[in-house]
Tab-separated table of C-alpha atoms in Angstrom:
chain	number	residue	atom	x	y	z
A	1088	UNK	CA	0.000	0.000	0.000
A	1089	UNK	CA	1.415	3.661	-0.989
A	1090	UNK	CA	1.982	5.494	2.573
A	1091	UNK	CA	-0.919	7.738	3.679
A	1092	UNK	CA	-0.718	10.967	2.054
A	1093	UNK	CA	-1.772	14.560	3.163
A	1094	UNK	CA	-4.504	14.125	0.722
A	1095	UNK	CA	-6.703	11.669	2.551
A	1096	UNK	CA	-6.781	13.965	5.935
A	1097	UNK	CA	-8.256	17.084	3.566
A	1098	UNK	CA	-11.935	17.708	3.304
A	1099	UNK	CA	-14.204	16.877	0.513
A	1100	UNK	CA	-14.079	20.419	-0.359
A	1101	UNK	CA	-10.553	20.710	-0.066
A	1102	UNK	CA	-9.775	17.967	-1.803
A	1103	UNK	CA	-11.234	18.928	-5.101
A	1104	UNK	CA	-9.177	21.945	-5.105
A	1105	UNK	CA	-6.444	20.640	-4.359
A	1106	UNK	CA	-5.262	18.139	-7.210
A	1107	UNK	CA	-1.457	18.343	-8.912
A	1108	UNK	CA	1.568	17.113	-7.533
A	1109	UNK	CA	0.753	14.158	-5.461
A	1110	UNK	CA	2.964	11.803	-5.626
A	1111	UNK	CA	2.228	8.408	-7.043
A	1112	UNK	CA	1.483	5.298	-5.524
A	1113	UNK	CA	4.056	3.292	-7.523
A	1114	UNK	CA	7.929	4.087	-6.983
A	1115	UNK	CA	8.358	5.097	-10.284
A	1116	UNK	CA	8.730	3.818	-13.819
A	1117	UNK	CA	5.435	3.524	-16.235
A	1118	UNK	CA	5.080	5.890	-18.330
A	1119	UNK	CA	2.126	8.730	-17.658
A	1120	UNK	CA	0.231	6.692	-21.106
A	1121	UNK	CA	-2.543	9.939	-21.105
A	1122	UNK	CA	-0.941	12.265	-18.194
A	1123	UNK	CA	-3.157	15.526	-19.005
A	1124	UNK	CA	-6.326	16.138	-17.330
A	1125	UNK	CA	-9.672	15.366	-18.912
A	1126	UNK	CA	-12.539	18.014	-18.265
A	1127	UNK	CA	-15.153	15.518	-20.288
A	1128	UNK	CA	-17.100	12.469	-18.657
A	1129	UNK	CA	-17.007	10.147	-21.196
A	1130	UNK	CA	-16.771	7.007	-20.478
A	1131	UNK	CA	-16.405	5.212	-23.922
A	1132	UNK	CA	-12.838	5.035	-23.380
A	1133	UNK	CA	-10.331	4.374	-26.559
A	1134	UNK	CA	-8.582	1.861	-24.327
A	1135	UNK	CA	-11.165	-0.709	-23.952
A	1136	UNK	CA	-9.451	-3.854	-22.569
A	1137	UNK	CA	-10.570	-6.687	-24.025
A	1138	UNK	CA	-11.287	-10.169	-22.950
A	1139	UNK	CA	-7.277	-10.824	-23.331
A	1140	UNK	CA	-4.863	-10.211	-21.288
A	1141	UNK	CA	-4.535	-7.425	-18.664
A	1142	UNK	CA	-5.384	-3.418	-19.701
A	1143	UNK	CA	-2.864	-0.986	-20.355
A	1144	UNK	CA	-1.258	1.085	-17.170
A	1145	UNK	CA	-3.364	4.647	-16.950
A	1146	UNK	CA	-2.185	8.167	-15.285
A	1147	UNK	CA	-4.212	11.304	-15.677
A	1148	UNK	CA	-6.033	13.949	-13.291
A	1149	UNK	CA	-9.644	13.552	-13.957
A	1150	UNK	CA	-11.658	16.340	-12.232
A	1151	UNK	CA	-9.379	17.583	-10.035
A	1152	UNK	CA	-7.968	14.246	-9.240
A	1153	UNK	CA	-5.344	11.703	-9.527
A	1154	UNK	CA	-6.139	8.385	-10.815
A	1155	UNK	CA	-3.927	5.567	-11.767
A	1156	UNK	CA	-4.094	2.266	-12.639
A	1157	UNK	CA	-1.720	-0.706	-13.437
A	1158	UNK	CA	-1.081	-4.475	-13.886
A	1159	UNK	CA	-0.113	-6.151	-9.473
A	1160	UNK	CA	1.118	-9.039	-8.580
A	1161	UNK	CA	-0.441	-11.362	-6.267
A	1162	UNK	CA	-1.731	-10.003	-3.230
A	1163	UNK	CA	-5.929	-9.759	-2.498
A	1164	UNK	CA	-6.284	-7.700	-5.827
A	1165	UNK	CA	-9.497	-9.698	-7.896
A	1166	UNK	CA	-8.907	-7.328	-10.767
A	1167	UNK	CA	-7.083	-9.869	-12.668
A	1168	UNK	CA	-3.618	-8.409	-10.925
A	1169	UNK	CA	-4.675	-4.842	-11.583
A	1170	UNK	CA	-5.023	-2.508	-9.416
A	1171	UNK	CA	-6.491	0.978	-9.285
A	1172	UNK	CA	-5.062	4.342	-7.332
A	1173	UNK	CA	-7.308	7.592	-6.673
A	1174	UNK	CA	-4.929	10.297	-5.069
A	1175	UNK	CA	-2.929	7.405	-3.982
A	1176	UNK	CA	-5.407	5.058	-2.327
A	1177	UNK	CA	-5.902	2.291	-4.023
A	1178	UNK	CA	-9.712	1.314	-5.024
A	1179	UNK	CA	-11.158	-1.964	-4.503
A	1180	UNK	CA	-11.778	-3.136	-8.155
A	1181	UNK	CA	-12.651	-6.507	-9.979
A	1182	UNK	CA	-13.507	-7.629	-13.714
A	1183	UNK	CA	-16.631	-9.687	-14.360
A	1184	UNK	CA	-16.001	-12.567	-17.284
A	1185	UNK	CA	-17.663	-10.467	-19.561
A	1186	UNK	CA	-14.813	-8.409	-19.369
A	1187	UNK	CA	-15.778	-5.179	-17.761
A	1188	UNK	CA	-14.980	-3.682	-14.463
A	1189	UNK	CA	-16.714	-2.350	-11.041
A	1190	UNK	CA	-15.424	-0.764	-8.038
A	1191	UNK	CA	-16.533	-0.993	-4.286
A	1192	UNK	CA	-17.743	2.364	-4.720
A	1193	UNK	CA	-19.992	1.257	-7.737
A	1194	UNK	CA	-20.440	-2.473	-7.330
A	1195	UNK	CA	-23.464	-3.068	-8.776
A	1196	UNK	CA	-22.537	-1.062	-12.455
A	1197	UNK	CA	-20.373	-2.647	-14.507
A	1198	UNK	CA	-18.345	-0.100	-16.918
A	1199	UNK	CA	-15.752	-1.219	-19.977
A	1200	UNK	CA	-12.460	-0.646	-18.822
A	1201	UNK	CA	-10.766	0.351	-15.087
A	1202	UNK	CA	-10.316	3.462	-16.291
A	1203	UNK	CA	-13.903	3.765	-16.528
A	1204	UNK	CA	-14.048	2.523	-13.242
A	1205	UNK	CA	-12.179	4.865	-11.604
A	1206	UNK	CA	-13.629	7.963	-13.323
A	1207	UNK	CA	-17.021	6.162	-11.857
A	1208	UNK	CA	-15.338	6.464	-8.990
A	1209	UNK	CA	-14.486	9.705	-8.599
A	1210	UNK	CA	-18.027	11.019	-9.740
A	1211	UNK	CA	-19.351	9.247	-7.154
A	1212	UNK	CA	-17.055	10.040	-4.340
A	1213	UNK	CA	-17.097	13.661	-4.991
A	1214	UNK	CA	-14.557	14.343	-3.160
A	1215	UNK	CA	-14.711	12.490	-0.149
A	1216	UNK	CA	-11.160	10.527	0.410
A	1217	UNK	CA	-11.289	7.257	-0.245
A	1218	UNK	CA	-11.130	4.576	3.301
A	1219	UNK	CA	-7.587	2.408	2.571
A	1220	UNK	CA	-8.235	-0.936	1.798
A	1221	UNK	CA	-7.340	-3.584	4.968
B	1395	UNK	CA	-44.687	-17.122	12.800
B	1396	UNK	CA	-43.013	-14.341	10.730
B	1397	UNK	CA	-44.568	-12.809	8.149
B	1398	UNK	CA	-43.331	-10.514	5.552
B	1399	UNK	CA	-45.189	-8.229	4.687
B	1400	UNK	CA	-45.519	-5.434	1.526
B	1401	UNK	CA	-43.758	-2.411	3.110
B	1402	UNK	CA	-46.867	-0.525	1.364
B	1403	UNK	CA	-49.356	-2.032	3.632
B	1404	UNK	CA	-47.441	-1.551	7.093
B	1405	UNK	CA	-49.355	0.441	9.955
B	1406	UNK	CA	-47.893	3.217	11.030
B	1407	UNK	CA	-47.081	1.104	14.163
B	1408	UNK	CA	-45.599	-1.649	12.339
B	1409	UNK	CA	-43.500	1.070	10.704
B	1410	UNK	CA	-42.190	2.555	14.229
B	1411	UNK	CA	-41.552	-0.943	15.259
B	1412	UNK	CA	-39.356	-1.507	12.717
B	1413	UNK	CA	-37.266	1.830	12.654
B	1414	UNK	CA	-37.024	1.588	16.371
B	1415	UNK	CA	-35.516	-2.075	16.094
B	1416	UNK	CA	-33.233	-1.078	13.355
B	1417	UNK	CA	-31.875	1.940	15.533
B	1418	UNK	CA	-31.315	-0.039	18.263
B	1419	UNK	CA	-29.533	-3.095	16.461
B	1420	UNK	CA	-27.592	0.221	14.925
B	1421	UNK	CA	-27.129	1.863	18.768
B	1422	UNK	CA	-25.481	-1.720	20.024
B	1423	UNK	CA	-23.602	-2.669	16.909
B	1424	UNK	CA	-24.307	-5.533	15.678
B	1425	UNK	CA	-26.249	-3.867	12.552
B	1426	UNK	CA	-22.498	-2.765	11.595
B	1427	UNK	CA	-21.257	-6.441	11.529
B	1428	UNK	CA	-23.813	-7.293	8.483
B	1429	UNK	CA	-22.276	-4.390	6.783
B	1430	UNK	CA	-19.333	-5.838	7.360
B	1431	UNK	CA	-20.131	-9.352	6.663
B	1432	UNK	CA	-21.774	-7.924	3.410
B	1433	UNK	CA	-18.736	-5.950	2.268
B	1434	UNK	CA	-16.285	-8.912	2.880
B	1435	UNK	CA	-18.004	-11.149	0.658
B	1436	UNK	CA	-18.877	-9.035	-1.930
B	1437	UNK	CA	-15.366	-7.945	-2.337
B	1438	UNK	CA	-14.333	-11.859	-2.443
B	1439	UNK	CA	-16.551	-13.112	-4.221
B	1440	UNK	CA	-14.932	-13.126	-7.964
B	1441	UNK	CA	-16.437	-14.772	-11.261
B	1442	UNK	CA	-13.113	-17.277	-11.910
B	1443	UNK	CA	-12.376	-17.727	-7.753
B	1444	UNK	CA	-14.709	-18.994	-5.062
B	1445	UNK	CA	-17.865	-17.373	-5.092
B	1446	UNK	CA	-20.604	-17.617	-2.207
B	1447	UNK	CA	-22.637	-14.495	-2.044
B	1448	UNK	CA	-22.876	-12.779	-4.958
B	1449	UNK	CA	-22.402	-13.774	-8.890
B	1450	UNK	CA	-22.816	-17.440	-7.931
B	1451	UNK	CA	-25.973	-20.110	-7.522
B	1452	UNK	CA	-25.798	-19.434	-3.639
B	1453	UNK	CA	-26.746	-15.656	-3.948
B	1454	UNK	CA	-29.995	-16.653	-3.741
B	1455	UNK	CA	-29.407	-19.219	-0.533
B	1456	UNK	CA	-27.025	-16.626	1.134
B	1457	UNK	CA	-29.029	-13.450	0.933
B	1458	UNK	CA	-32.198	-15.669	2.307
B	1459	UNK	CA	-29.915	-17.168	5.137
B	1460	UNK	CA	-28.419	-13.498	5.729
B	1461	UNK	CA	-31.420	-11.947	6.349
B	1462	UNK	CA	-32.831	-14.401	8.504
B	1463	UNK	CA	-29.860	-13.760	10.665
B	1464	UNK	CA	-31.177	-10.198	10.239
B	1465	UNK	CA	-34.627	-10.789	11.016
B	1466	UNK	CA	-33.703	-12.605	14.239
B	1467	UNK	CA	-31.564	-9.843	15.123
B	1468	UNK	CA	-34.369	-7.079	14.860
B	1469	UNK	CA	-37.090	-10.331	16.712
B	1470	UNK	CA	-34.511	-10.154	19.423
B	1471	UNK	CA	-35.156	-6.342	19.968
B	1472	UNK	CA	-39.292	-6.633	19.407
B	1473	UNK	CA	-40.350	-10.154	18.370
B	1474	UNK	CA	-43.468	-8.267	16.784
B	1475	UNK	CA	-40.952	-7.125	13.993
B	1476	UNK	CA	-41.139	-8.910	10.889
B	1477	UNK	CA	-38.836	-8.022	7.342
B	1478	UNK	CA	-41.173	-6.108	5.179
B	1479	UNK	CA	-40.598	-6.458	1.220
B	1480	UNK	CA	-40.130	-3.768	-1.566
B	1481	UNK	CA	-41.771	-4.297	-4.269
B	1482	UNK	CA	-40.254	-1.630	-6.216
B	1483	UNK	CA	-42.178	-2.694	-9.776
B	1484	UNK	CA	-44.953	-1.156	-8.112
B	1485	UNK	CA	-43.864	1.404	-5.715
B	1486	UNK	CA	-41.314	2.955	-8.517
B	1487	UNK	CA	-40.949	6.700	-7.198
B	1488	UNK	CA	-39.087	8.823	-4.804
B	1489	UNK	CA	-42.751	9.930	-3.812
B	1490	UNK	CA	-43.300	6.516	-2.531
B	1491	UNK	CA	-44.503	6.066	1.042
B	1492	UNK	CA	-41.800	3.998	1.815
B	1493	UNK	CA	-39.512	7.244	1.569
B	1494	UNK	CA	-41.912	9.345	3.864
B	1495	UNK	CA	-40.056	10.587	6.749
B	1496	UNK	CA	-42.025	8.045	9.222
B	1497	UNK	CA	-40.305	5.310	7.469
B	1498	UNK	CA	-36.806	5.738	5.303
B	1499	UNK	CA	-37.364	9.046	4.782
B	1500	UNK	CA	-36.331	10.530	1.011
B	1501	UNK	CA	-33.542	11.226	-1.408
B	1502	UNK	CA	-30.529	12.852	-0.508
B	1503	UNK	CA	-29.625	16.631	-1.492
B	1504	UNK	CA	-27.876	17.398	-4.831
B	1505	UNK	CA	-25.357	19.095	-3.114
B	1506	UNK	CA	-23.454	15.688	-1.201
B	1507	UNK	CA	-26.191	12.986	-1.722
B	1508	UNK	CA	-27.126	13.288	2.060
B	1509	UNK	CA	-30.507	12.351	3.401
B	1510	UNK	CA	-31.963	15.167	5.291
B	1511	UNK	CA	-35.224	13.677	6.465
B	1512	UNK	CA	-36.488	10.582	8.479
B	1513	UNK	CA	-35.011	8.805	11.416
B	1514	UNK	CA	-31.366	7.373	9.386
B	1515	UNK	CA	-30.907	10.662	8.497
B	1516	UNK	CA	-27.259	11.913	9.764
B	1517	UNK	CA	-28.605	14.270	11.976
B	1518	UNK	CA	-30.807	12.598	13.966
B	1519	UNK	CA	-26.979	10.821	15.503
B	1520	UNK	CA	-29.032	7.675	15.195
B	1521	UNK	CA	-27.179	6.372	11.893
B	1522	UNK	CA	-23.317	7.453	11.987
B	1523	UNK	CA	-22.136	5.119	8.940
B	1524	UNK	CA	-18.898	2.905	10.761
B	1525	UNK	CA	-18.495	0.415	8.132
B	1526	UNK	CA	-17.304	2.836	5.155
B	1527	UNK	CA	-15.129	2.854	1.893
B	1528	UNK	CA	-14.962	6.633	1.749
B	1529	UNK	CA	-14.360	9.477	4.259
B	1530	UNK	CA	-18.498	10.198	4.469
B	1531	UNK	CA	-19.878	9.200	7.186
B	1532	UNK	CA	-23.496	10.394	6.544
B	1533	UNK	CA	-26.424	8.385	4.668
B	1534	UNK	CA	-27.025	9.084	1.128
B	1535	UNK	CA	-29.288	8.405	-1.630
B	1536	UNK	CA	-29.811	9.584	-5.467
B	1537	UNK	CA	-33.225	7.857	-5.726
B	1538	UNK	CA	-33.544	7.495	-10.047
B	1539	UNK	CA	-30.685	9.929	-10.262
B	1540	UNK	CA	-28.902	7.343	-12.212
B	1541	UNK	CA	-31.131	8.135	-15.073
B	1542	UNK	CA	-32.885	4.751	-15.534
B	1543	UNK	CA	-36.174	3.257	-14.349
B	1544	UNK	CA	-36.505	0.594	-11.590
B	1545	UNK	CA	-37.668	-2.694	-13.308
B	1546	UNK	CA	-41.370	-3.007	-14.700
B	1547	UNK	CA	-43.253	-6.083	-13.636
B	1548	UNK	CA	-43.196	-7.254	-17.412
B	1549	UNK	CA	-39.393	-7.283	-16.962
B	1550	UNK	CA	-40.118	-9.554	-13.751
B	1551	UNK	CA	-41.961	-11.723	-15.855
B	1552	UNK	CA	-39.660	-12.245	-18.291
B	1553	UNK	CA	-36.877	-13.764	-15.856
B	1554	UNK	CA	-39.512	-15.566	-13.834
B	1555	UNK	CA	-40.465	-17.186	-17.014
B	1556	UNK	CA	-36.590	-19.037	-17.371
B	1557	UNK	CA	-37.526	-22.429	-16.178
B	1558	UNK	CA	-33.409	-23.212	-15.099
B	1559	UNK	CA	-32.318	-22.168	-11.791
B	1560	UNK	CA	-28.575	-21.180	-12.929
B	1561	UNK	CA	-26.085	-22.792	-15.657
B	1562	UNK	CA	-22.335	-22.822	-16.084
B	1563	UNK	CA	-20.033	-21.126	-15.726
B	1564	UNK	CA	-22.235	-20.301	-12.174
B	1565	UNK	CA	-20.848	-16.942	-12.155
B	1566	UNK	CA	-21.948	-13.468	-14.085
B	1567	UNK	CA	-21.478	-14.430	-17.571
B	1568	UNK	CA	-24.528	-17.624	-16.835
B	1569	UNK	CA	-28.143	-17.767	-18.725
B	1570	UNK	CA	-30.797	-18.259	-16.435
B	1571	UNK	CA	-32.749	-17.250	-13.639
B	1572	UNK	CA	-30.651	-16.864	-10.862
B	1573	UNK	CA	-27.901	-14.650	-13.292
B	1574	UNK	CA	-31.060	-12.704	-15.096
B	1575	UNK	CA	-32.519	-11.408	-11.394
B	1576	UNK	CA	-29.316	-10.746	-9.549
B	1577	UNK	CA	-28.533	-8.773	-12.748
B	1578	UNK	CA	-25.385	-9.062	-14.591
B	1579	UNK	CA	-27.292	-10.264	-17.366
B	1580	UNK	CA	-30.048	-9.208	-19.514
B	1581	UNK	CA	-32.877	-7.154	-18.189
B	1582	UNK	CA	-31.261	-6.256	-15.234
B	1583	UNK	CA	-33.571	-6.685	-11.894
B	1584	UNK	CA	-31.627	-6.723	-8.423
B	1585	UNK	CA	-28.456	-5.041	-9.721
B	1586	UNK	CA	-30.448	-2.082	-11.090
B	1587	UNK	CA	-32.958	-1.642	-7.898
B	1588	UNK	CA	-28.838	-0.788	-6.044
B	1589	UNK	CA	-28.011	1.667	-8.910
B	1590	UNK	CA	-31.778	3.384	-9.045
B	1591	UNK	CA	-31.150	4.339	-4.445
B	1592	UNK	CA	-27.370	5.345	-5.267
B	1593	UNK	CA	-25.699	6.107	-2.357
B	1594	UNK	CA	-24.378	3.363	0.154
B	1595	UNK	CA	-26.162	1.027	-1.937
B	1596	UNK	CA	-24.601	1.520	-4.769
B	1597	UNK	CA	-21.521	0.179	-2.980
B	1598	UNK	CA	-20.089	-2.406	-1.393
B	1599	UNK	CA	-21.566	-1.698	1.958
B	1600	UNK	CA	-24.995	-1.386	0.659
B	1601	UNK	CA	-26.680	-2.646	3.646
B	1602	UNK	CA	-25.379	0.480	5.194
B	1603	UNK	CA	-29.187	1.883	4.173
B	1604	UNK	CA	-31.998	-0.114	5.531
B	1605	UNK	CA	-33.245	-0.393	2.158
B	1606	UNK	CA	-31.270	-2.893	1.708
B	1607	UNK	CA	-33.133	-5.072	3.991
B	1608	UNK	CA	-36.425	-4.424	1.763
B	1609	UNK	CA	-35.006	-4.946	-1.567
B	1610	UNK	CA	-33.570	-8.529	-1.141
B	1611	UNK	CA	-36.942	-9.334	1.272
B	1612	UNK	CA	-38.155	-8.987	-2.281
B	1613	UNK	CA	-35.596	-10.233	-4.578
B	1614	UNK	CA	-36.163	-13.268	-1.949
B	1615	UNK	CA	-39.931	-13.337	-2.860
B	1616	UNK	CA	-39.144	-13.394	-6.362
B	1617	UNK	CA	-37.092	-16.900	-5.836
B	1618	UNK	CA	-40.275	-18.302	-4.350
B	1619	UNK	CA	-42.694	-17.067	-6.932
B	1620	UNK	CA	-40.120	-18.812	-9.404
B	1621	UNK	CA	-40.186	-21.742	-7.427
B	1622	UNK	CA	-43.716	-21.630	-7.561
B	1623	UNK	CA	-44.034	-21.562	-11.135
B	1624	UNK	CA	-41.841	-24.177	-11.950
B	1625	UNK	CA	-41.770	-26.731	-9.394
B	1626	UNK	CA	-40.061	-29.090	-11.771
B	1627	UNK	CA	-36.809	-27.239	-11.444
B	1628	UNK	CA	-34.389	-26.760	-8.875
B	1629	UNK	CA	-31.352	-25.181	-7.442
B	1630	UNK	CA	-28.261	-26.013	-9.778
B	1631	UNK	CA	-25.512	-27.249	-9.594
B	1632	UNK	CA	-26.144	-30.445	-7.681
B	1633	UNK	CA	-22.534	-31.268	-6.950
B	1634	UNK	CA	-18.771	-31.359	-7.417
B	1635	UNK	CA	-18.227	-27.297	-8.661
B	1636	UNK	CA	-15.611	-26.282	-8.107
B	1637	UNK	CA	-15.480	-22.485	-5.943
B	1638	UNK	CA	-18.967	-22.807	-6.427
B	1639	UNK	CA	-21.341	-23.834	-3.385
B	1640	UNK	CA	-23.374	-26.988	-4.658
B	1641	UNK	CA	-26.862	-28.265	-3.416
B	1642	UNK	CA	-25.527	-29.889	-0.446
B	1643	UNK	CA	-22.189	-28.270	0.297
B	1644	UNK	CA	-22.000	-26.177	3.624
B	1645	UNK	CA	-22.292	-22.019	3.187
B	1646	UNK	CA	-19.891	-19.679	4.719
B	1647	UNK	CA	-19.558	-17.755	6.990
B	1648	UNK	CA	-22.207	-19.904	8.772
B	1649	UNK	CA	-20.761	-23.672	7.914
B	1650	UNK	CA	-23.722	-25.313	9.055
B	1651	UNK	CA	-26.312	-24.719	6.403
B	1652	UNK	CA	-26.707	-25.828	2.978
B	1653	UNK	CA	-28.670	-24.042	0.189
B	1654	UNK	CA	-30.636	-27.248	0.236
B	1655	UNK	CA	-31.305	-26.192	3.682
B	1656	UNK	CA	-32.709	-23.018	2.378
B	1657	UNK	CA	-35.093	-24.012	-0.512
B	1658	UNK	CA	-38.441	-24.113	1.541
B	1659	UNK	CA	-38.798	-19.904	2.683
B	1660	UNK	CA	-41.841	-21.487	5.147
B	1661	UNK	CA	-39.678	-23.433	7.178
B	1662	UNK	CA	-38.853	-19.614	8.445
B	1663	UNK	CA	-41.352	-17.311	7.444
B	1664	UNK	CA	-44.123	-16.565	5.010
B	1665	UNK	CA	-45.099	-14.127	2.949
B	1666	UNK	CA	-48.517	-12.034	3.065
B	1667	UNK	CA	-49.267	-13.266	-0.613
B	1668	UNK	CA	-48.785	-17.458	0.714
């Protein structure tokens, strides 16, 4: 788990304000694949992952917030290995056999990709920090 | 004996009953370790690993089994308490008496989703949320703010008509009934009813709004109606799954029930339609 970051003791309010230069939950390495911030809510994503294999690593601020996501080993991840980060906190996520994805915050909606689930996310948490996973 | 009734036809003193028995299960915490017990299963329960609650053949057994535990719970508070059902293909708005502030009280605000009326409203103090996956701590609700409508009864009737209980691969991707009302297929019953509230129950730690309770007394009601119409069918598989709970094979958490256990709802309760 990344350490706790100043982020998570902010308020909702705060925290939508406050969004660049967190640091991210991984040491360092994969590449920022779509690192600007998207303003738009689609969710039709041009990197649907498909039924092979494991989706592409994401990085990007998506309304005022950091979220990332990328292939895991082992561990209590049921995302297929992947996991996904919001601000640093990483989401409780898992893909159905049909391919698609849901979060604990939006368990009962499946979306295409974990990108999509973590924008999902975000709308829904509206800026509330997210509880760490135990 | 228990019976559960329409939520629609409750006396206004069946209704206090109820909220006072939830408050108080709430007040000494054991309504906190169902949202827990919920939560843990829902986020281990995965279509290619083992699978007991949810997106399996047992979601049906477990949810029936889990809210008996419930229902005891509540009887052990004021044994005139029964589970009332939602039947939300008739009562299909957010003016619904079931969200009048002397029961579940309404939809949250626009601003933060909170509930502002009725007794699990956050400022009341009776309903601080515990069991969380975000910072909020207060009850919310988007009632239809999802954009789409709760099921019709035609919908209903369409996965009541599947005559087999559940097929391989016994996890989200199956055809029939059990797969068609939890959701992840087709038409879309109990999954959608979760989206329509929004809020906690859109999450993992849905039972976090009493709803929850309602909604599967009815999803529950809809396995015996099935049942009823095809009594030449049963609950599938029958044995040797593997990660998936067969007929006769024990159910966690409890270990000492079976889903055969389970089939018969009058062995526990009955409903005000039996």
């Amino acid at each position: 788990m990344p350490p706790l970051t100043r982020r998570r003791a902010l308020t909702a309010g705060a925290a939508v304000a406050a969004t660049a230069g967190l640091p991210a939950p991984s040491a360092s390495g994969h590449s920022r694949e779509h690192g600007h911030s998207h303003g738009h809510t689609h969710d039709l994503d041009h990197d649907h992952d498909h039924d092979h294999g494991a989706p592409e690593a994401f990085d990007e601020v998506y309304l005022g917030r950091r979220i990332q996501g990328r292939p895991l080993a082992g561990g209590h991840h049921h995302g297929g290995g992947y996991g996904v980060f919001i601000d640093g906190v990483e989401l409780h996520v898992m893909r159905n056999a049909d391919g698609s994805w849901i979060s604990v915050v939006s368990h009962y909606d499946p979306v295409p990709s974990p990108r999509a689930a973590a924008r999902a996310a975000v709308v829904e948490l509206r800026g509330a920090p997210l509880v760490t996973l135990t | 004996m228990t019976v559960r009734k329409n939520q629609a036809t409750l006396t206004a003193d069946e209704k206090r009953r109820l909220v006072a028995a939830l408050v108080e299960l709430k007040r000494n915490g054991r309504y906190d370790a169902f949202v827990t017990t919920h939560n843990a299963f829902i986020m281990g329960d995965t279509d290619t690993g083992a699978r007991t609650g949810h997106r399996s053949p047992s979601f049906l057994p477990w949810h029936r089994r889990f809210l008996i535990e419930f229902e005891r719970a509540l009887q052990s508070v004021d044994s005139s308490v029964a589970l009332p059902y939602w039947d939300w293909t008739a009562d299909r708005s957010p003016r619904s008496s079931l969200w009048a502030p002397d029961f579940l009280g309404g939809t949250g605000r626009s601003l933060d989703g909170r509930v502002l009326d009725g007794p699990f409203a956050a400022s009341t103090g009776n309903w601080p949320l515990t069991v969380r996956v975000d910072g909020r701590t207060y009850l919310r609700r988007s009632l239809g703010g999802g954009g789409r409508d709760l099921p019709t009864r035609a919908e209903v009737d369409s996965v009541l008509a599947m005559s087999t209980y559940d097929m391989a691969p016994w996890n989200s991707a199956s055809d029939g009934f059990r797969n068609h009302l939890e959701g992840w297929r087709g038409v879309n019953l109990h999954n959608r009813v979760h989206v329509w509230v929004g809020g906690q129950m859109a999450t993992g730690v849905s039972p976090n709004d009493p709803v929850f309770w309602l909604h599967h007394a009815y999803v529950d009601k809809l396995w015996a109606e099935w049942q009823r119409r095809h009594p030449g069918s049963g609950y599938l598989p029958t044995g040797g799954t593997p990660d998936v709970v067969d007929l006769k094979e024990p159910m966690r958490p409890w270990n000492d029930v079976r889903p055969a256990d389970l089939l018969d709802h009058r062995a526990y309760y009955t409903f005000d339609t039996d």
